[in-house]
Coordinates of C-alpha atoms in Angstrom, one line a residue:
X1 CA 0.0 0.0 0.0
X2 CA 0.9 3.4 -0.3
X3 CA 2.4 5.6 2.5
X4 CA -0.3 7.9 2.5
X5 CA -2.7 5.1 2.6
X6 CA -1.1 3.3 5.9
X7 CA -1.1 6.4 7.7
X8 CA -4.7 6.7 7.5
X9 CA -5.5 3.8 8.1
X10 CA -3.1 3.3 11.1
X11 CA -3.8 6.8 12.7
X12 CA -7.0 6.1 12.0
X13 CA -7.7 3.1 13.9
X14 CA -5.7 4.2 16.6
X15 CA -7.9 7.2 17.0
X16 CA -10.9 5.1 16.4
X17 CA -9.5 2.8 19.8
X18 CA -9.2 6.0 21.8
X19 CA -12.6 7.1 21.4
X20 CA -14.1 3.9 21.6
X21 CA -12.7 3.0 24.9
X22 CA -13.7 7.1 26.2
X23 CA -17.4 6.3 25.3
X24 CA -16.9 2.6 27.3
X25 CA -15.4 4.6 30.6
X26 CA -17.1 7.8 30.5
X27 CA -17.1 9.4 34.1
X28 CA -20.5 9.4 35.6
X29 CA -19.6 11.2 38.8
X30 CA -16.8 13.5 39.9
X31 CA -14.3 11.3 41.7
X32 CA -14.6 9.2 38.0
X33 CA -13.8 12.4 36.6
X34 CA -10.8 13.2 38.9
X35 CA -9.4 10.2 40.0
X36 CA -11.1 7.2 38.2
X37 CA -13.0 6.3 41.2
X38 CA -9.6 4.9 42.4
X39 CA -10.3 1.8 41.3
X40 CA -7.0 1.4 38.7
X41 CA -4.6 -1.2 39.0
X42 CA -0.8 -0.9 39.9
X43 CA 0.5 -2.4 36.3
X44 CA -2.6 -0.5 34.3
X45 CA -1.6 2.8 36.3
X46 CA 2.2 1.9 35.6
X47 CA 1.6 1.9 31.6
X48 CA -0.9 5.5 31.9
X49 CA 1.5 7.0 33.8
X50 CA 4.1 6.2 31.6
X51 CA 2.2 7.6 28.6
X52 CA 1.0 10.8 30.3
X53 CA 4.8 10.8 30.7
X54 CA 6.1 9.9 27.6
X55 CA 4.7 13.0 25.7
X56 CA 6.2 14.2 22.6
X57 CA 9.1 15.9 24.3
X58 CA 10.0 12.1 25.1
X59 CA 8.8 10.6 21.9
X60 CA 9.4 13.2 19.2
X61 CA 12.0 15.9 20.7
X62 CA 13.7 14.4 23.2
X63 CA 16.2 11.5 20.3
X64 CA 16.1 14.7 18.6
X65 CA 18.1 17.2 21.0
X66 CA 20.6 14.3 21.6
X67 CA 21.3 13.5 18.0
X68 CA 22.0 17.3 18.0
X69 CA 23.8 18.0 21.2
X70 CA 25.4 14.4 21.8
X71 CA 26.5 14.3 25.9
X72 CA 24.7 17.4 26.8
X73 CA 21.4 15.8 26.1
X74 CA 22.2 12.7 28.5
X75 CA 20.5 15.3 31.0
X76 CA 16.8 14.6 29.7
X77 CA 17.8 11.2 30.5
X78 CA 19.3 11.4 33.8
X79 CA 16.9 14.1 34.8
X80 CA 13.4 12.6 33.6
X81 CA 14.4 8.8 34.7
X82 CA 15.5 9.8 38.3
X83 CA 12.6 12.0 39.1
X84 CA 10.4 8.8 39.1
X85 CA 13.1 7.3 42.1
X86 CA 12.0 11.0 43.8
X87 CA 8.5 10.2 43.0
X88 CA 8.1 6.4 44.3
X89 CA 10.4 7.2 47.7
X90 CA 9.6 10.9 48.5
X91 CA 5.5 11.8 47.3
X92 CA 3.3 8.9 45.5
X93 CA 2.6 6.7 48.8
X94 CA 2.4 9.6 50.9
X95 CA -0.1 12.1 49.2
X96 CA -2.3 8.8 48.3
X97 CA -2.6 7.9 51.7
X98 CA -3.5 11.6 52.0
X99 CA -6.8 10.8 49.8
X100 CA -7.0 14.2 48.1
X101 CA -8.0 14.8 44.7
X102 CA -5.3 17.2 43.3
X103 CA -2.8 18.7 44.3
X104 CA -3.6 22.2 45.7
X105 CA -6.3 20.2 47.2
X106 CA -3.6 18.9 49.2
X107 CA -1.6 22.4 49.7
X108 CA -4.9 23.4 50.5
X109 CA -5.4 21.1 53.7
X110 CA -1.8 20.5 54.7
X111 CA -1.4 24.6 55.2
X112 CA -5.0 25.3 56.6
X113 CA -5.3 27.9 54.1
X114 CA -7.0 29.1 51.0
X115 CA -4.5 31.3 50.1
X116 CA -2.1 28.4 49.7
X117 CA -4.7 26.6 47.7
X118 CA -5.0 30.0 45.3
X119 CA -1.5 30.1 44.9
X120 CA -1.6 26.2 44.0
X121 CA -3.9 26.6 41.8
X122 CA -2.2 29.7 40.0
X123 CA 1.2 27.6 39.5
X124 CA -0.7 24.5 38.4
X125 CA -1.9 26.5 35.4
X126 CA 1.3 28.5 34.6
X127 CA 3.1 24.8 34.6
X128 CA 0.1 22.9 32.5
X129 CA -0.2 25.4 30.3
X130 CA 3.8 25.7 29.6
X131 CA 4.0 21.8 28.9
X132 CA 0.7 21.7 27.2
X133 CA 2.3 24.3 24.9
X134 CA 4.7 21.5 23.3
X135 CA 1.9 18.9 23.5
X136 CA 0.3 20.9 21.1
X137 CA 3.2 21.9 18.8
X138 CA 4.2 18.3 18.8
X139 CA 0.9 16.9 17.2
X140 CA 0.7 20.1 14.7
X141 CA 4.0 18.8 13.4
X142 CA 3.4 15.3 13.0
X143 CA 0.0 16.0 11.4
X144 CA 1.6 18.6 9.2
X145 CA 3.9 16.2 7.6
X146 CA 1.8 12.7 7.4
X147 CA -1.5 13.9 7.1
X148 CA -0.2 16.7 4.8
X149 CA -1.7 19.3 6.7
X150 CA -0.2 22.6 7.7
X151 CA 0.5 22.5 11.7
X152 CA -1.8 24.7 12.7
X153 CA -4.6 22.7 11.0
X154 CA -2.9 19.8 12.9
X155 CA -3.1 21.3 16.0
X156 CA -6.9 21.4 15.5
X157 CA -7.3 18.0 14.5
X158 CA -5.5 16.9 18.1
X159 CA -7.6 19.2 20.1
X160 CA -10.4 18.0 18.6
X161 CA -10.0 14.4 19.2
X162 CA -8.6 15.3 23.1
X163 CA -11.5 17.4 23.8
X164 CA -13.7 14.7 22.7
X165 CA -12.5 11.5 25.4
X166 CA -10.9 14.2 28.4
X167 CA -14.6 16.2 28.3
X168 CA -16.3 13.0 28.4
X169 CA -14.4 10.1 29.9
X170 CA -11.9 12.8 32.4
X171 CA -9.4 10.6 34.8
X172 CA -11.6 7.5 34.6
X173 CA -11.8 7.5 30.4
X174 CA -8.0 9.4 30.0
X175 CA -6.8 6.7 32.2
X176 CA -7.4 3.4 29.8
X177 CA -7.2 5.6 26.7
X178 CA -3.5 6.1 28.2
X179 CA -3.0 2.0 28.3
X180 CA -4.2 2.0 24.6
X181 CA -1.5 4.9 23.7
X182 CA 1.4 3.1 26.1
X183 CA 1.1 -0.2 23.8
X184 CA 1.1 2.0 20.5
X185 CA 3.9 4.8 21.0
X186 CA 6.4 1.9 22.6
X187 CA 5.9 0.0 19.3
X188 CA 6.4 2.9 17.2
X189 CA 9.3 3.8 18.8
X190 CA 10.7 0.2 19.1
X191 CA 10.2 -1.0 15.1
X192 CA 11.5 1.2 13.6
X193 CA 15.2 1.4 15.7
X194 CA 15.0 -2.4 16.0
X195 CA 15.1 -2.2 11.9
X196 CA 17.6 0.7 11.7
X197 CA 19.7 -1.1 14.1
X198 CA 19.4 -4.1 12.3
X199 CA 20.6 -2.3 8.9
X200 CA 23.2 -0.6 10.6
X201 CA 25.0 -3.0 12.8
X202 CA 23.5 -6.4 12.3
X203 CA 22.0 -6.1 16.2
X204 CA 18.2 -6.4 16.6
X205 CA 18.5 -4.8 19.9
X206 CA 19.4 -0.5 19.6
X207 CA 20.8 -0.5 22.9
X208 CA 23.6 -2.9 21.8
X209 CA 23.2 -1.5 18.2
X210 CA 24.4 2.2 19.0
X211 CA 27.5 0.8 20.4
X212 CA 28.6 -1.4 18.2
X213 CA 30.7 -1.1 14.6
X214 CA 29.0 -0.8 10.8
X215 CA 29.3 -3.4 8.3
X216 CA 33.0 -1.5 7.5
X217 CA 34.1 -2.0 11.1
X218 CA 33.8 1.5 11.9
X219 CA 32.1 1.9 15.8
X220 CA 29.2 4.5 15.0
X221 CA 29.9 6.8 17.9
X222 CA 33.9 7.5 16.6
X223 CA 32.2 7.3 13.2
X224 CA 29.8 9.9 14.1
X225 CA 32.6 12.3 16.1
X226 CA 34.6 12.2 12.7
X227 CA 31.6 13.5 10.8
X228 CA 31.2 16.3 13.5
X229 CA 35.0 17.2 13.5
X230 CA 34.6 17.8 9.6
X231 CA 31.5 19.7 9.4
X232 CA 32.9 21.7 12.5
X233 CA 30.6 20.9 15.1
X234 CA 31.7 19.9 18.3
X235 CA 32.7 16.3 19.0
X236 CA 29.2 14.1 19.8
X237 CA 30.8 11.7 22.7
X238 CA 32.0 15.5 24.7
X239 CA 30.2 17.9 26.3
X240 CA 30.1 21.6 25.8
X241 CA 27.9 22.7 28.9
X242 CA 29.5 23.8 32.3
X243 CA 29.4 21.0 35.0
X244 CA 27.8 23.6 37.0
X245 CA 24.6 24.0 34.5
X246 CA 24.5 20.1 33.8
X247 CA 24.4 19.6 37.5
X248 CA 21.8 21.6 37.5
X249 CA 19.7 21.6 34.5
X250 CA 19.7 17.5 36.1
X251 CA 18.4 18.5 38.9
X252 CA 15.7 20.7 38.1
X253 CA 14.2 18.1 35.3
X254 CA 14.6 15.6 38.8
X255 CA 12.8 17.5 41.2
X256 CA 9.9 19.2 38.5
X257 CA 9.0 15.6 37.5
X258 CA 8.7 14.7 41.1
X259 CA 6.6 18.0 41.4
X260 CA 4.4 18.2 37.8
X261 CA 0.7 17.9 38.7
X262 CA -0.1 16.0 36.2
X263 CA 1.9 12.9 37.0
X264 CA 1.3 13.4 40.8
X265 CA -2.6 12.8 40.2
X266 CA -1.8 9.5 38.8
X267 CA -1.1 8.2 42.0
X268 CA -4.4 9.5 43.3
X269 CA -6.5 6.6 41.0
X270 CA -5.2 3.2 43.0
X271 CA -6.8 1.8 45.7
X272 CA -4.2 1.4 47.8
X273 CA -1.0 3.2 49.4
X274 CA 0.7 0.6 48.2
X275 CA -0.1 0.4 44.8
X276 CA 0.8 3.9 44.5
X277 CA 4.4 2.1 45.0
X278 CA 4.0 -0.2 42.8
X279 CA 2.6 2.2 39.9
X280 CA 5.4 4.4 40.0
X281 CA 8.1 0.9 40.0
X282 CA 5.9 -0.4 36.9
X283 CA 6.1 3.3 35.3
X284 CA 9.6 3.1 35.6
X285 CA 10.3 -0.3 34.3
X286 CA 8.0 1.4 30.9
X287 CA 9.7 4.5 30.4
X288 CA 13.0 3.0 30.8
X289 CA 11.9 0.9 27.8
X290 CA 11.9 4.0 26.1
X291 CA 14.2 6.2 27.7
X292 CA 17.0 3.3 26.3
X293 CA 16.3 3.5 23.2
X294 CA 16.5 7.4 22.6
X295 CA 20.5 8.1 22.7
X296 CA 20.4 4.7 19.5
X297 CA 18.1 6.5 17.7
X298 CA 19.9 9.9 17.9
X299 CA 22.8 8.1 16.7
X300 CA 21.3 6.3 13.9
X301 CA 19.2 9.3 12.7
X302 CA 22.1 11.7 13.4
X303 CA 24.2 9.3 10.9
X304 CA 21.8 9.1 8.4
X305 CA 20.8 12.6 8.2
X306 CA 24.2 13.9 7.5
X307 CA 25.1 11.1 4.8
X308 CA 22.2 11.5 2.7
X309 CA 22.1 15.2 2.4
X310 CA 25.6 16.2 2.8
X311 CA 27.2 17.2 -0.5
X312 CA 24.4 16.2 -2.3
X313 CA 22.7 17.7 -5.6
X314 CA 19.5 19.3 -4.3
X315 CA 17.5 18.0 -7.3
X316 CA 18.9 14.8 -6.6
X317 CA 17.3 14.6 -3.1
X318 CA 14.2 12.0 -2.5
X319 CA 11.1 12.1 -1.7
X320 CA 11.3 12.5 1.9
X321 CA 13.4 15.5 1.8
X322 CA 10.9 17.4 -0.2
X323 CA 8.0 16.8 2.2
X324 CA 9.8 17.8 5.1
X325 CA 10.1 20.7 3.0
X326 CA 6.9 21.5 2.5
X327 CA 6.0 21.6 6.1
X328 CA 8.8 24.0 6.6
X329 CA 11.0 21.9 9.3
X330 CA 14.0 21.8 7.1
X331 CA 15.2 24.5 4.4
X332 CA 18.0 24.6 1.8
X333 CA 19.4 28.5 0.9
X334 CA 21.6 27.6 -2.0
X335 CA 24.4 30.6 -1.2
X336 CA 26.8 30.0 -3.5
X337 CA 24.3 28.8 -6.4
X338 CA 26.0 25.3 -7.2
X339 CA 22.7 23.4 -6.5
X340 CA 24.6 21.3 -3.9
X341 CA 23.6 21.2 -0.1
X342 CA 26.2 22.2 2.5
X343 CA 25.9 21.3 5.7
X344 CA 27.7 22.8 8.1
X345 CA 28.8 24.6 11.9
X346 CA 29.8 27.9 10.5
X347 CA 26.6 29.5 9.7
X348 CA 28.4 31.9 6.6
X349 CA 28.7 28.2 5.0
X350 CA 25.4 26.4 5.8
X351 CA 23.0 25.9 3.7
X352 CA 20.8 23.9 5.7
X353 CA 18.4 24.3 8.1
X354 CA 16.9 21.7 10.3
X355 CA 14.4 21.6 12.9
X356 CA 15.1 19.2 15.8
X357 CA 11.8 17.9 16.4
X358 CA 11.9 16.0 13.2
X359 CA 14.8 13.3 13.7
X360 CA 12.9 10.9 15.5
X361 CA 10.3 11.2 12.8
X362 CA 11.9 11.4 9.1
X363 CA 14.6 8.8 10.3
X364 CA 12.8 5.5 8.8
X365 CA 12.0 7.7 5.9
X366 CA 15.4 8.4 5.3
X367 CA 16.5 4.7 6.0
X368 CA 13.8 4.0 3.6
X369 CA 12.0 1.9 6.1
X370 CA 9.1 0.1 4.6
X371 CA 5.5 2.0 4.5
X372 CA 3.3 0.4 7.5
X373 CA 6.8 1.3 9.9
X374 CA 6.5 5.1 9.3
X375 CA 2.8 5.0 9.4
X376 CA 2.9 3.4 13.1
X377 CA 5.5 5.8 13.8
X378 CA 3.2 8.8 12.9
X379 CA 0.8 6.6 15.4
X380 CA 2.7 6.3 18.1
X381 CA 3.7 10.3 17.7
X382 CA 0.2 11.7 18.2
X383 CA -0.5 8.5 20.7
X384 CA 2.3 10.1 23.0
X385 CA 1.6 13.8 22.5
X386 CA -2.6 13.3 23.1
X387 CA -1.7 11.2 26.2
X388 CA 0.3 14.1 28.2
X389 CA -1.8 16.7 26.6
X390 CA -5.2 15.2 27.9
X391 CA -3.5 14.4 31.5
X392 CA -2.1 18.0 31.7
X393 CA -5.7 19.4 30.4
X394 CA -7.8 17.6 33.2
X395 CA -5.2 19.1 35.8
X396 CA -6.3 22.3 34.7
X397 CA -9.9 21.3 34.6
X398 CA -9.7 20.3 37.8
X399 CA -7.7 23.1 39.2
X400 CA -10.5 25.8 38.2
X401 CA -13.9 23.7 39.1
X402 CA -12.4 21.3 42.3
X403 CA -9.9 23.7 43.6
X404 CA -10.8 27.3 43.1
X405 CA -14.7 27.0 42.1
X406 CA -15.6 24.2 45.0
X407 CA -12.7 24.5 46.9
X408 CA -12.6 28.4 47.5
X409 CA -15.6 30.5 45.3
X410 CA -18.7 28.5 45.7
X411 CA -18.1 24.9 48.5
X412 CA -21.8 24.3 48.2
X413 CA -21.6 23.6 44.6
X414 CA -23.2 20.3 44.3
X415 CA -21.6 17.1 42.4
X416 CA -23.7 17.5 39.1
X417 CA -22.8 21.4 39.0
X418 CA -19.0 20.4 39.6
X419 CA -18.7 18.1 37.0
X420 CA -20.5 20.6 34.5
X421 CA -17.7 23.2 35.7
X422 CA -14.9 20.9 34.8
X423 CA -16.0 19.7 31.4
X424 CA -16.8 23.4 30.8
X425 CA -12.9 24.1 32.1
X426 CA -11.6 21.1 29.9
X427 CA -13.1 22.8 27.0
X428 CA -11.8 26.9 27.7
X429 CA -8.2 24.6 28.1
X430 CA -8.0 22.8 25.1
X431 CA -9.0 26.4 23.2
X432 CA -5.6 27.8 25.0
X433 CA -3.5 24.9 24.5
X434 CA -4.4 25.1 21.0
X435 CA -3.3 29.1 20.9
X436 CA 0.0 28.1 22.6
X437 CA 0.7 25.1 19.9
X438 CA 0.1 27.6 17.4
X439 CA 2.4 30.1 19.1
X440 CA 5.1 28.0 20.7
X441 CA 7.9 29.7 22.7
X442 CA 10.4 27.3 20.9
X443 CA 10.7 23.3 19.5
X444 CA 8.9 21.3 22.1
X445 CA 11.6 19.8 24.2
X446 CA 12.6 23.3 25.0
X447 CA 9.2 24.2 25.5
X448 CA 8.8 21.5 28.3
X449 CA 11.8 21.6 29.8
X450 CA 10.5 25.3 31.2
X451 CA 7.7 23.4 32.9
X452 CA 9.7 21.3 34.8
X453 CA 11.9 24.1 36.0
X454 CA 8.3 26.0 36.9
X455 CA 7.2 22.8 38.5
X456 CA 10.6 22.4 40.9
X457 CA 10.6 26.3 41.9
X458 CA 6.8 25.8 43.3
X459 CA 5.1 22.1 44.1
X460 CA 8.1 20.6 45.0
X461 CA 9.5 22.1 48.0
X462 CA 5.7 22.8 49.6
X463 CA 4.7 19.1 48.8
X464 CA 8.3 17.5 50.3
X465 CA 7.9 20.2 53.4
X466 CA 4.2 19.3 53.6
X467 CA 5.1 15.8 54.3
X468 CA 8.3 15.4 56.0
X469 CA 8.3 18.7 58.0
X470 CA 6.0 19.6 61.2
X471 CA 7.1 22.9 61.4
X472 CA 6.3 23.9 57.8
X473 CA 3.4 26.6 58.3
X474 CA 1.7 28.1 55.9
X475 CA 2.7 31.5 56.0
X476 CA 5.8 30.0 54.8
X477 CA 4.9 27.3 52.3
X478 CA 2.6 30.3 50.1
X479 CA 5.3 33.1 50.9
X480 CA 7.7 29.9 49.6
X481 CA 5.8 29.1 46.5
X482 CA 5.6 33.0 45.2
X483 CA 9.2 33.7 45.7
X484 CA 9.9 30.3 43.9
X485 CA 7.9 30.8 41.2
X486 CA 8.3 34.7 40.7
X487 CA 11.8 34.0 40.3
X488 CA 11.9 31.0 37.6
X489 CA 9.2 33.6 35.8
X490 CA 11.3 36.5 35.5
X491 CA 14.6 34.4 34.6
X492 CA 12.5 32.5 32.1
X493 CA 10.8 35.5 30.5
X494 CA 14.4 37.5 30.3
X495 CA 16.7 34.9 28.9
X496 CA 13.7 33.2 26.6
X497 CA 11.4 35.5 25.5
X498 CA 13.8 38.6 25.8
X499 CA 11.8 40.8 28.1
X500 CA 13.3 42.9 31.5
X501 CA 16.4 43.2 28.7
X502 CA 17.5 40.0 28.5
X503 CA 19.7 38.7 25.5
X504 CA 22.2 36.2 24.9
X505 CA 23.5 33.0 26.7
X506 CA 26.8 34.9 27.7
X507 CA 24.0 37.3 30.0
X508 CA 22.9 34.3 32.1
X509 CA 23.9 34.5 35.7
X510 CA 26.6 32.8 37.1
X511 CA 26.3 30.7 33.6
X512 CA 23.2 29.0 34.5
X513 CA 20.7 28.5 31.5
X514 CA 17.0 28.8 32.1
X515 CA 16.6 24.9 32.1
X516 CA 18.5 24.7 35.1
X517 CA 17.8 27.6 36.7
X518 CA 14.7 26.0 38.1
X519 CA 16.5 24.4 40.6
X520 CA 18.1 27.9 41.6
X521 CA 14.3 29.3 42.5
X522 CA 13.1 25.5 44.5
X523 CA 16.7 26.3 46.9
X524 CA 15.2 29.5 46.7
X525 CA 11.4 28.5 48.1
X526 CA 12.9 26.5 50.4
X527 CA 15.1 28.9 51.8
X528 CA 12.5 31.5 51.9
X529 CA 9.8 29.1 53.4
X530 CA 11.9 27.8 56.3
X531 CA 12.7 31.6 57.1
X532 CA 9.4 32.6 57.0
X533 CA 8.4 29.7 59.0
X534 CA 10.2 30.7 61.9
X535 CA 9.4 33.6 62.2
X536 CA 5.0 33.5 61.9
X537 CA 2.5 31.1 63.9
X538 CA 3.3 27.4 64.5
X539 CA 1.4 24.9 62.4
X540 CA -1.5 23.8 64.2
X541 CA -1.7 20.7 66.4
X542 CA -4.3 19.0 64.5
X543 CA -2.3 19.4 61.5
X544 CA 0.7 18.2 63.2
X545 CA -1.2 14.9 63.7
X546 CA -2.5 14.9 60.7
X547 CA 1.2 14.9 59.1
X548 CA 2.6 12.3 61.4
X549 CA -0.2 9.9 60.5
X550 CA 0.3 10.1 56.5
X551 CA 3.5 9.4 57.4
X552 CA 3.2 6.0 59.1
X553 CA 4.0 3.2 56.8

């Protein structure tokens, strides 16, 4: 069959599944909607969280940075991967034995104070809506190039069909659609590096594959540092960023996993504390499944890329190349008129343009990989981007009608109005997230890293102090939480958006890029909520009690 042709068919039937199985576990009543009447087992849980994990920054950008960056990207892997460990020791078992829905809901209680849950509330949107940004962008450019739309049409068609099963089916329906998208994106991203691998080194397995030698001998890694070395980029296998901003850029991805809403509500749908355990080991086992198989990929489709479009005759170039082209993702500027492409480091000399976010997905294209692979790939590309992008949109459902319409504006709202208010909120979300796809502040891994660095300067020292610390009042945790936040805000909005006069990389303080300065503002809430602490009212005795017993095993 034609490519065209499998696509449709594949996407379509995968689409088709997702709605199907919304309809079959439509929430009837609001702890459905929020937490899937926490009735969801440990190994189901494991595979949804790890698809409202593995979003397109994972799936689509994240194979895509590396094959750009080399080392320096091993800190999406260190980062995202050990924020689980954080998770399953430090927060899952504890805030489920909590029994709350969200997570202000739990700032809320823990600090006796609706101001906390306000400012909850307030930095659960600024983080949803940041990720939800590349969500978004991630689906507008897969659509763009297999369905031959442009993106912003593709952005449409996702919120469409995420509208359609988050309204509907919320945690309850989101939560087996996400089983549905584990099983497709892990295939799509396992076929088609299990053939390149194959093709490439004789090894079925990528892992091994990426380490081993070509058919000439030649190990791909000191194969792909000699390619660098002569197009003048820096050498693949050595890093360029400071220890100092590694350390922390690590860090910040660590602890803003361990604080993003939408993964901590996950742990909210089990029945037990101990399946919350459980969940998070299973979601690790999946992602690392994943998380593997990224640095082969950004080997193999680094390779690739540069052999078949280095020193080549533009009108020579196949099919693929041109319908990248047309989406606008990659560009040729013949400079010196000679109708051959030039790649290279020094930007008076390159002719070519590439966006990052398409590696992952023109690599079996350009290893001429048979039809039905790059269909499932373009599958398993929307299957990861819908899954976090429905997650993050019923946090923010749930943060406007749970949080701040029942829990502070109107308490006597009844259950039928509530559930009314958060479909009506899943809807007003999807319409933003689908502005911020169409106006993303950068390519989508970017995009997301900023959320985790938002994430770690607010939720995650308030949640670990609101747990672990009897002291912890709430004069501090909210005074904690606005420093924290205020802080990541204005060093984001200078250094990536240019406002306050920011510029360049050589401006950033102390070195520090705004990826890592994230964990610069959580030191920051910390320090400013212990001082705070000590100096206001002591926490209440009931809520010291209340502490110590989520705390007992």
């Amino acid at each position: 069959m034609e490519l065209q042709t499998w696509i449709w068919l594949l996407v379509g039937l995968s689409f088709a599944l997702y709605i199907a199985i919304a309809i079959w576990s439509r929430a009837g009543d609001t702890k459905e909607f929020y937490i899937a009447g926490r009735g969801v087992p440990p190994i189901a849980n494991g595979m949804a969280t790890a698809a409202d994990w593995m979003s397109a920054a994972s799936f689509i950008s994240m194979a895509g940075i590396i094959s750009f960056i080399g080392y320096d990207g091993s800190v999406y892997l260190m980062g995202w991967t050990g924020g689980y460990v954080l998770l399953a020791l430090l927060l899952a078992p504890y805030l489920r034995k909590f029994g709350k829905f969200t997570v202000p809901d739990f700032i809320g209680e823990r600090y006796y104070s609706s101001t906390a849950r306000l400012v909850a509330v307030f930095c659960a949107l600024i983080v949803s809506f940041t990720y939800v940004a590349g969500q978004m962008r991630g689906v507008g450019v897969v659509f763009s190039r297999y369905l031959e739309v442009d993106i912003n049409t593709g952005v449409f068609i996702g919120m469409a069909i995420v509208l359609f099963y988050a309204v509907l089916g919320g945690m309850k329906g989101i939560t087996y659609t996400q089983v549905a998208q584990y099983c497709v994106l892990i295939f799509a991203f396992l076929i088609p590096a299990i053939f390149i691998s194959f093709l490439s080194t004789g090894w079925v397995i990528p892992q091994i594959g990426f380490g081993s030698s070509d058919q000439n001998g030649i190990y791909l890694l000191d194969k792909l540092n000699s390619l660098h070395k002569e197009l003048g980029f820096s050498n693949y296998t050595s890093g360029t960023k400071s220890m100092l901003d590694m350390l922390l850029i690590t860090l910040a991805l660590m602890v803003g996993t361990a604080g993003l809403p939408h993964v901590i509500v996950r742990f909210f749908t089990v029945k037990k504390v101990s399946d919350a355990r459980k969940s998070a080991g299973w979601a690790l086992l999946f992602i690392a499944i994943l998380y593997t198989t990224a640095p082969a990929i950004a080997v193999f489709a680094r390779i690739n890329l540069i052999e078949t479009t280095n020193n080549k005759t533009y009108s020579n170039m196949p099919t693929w190349f041109k319908k990248w082209e047309e989406t606008g993702l990659i560009e040729f500027t013949d400079k010196n008129n000679d109708q051959i492409i030039q790649y290279s480091a020094d930007n008076t000399k390159n002719e070519l343009i590439i966006d990052r976010d398409i590696m992952v997905l023109a690599n079996p294209e350009i290893a001429q990989l048979p039809n039905w692979v790059i269909a499932l790939l373009a599958a398993g590309a929307l299957a990861a981007a819908l899954s976090t992008a429905a997650g993050l949109l019923l946090v923010i459902s749930s943060s406007i009608s749970h949080d701040l319409i029942k829990g502070i504006i109107y308490p006597k709202v009844n259950e039928k109005q509530e559930l009314v208010a958060a479909r009506i909120s899943s809807f007003v979300a999807v319409m933003l997230a689908g502005y911020f796809g169409i106006n993303p502040p950068g390519f989508v891994a970017a995009t997301v890293a900023l959320a985790f660095g938002l994430a770690a300067a607010s939720f995650f020292p308030a949640i670990v102090m609101g747990i672990f610390s009897l002291k912890m009042n709430k004069e501090g945790a909210v005074c904690g939480m606005i420093a924290g936040m205020s802080l990541m805000l204005v060093y984001m909005l200078k250094f990536k958006f240019g406002w306050f006069g920011g510029g360049s990389s050589s401006q950033w303080w102390f070195g520090i890029s705004p990826e890592g300065f994230g964990s610069i503002a959580m030191l920051f809430n910390f320090l400013i909520s212990i001082l705070v602490s000590k100096f206001t009212k002591k926490v209440p005795e009931e809520v010291q009690k209340l502490v110590l017993e989520i705390r007992k095993p």
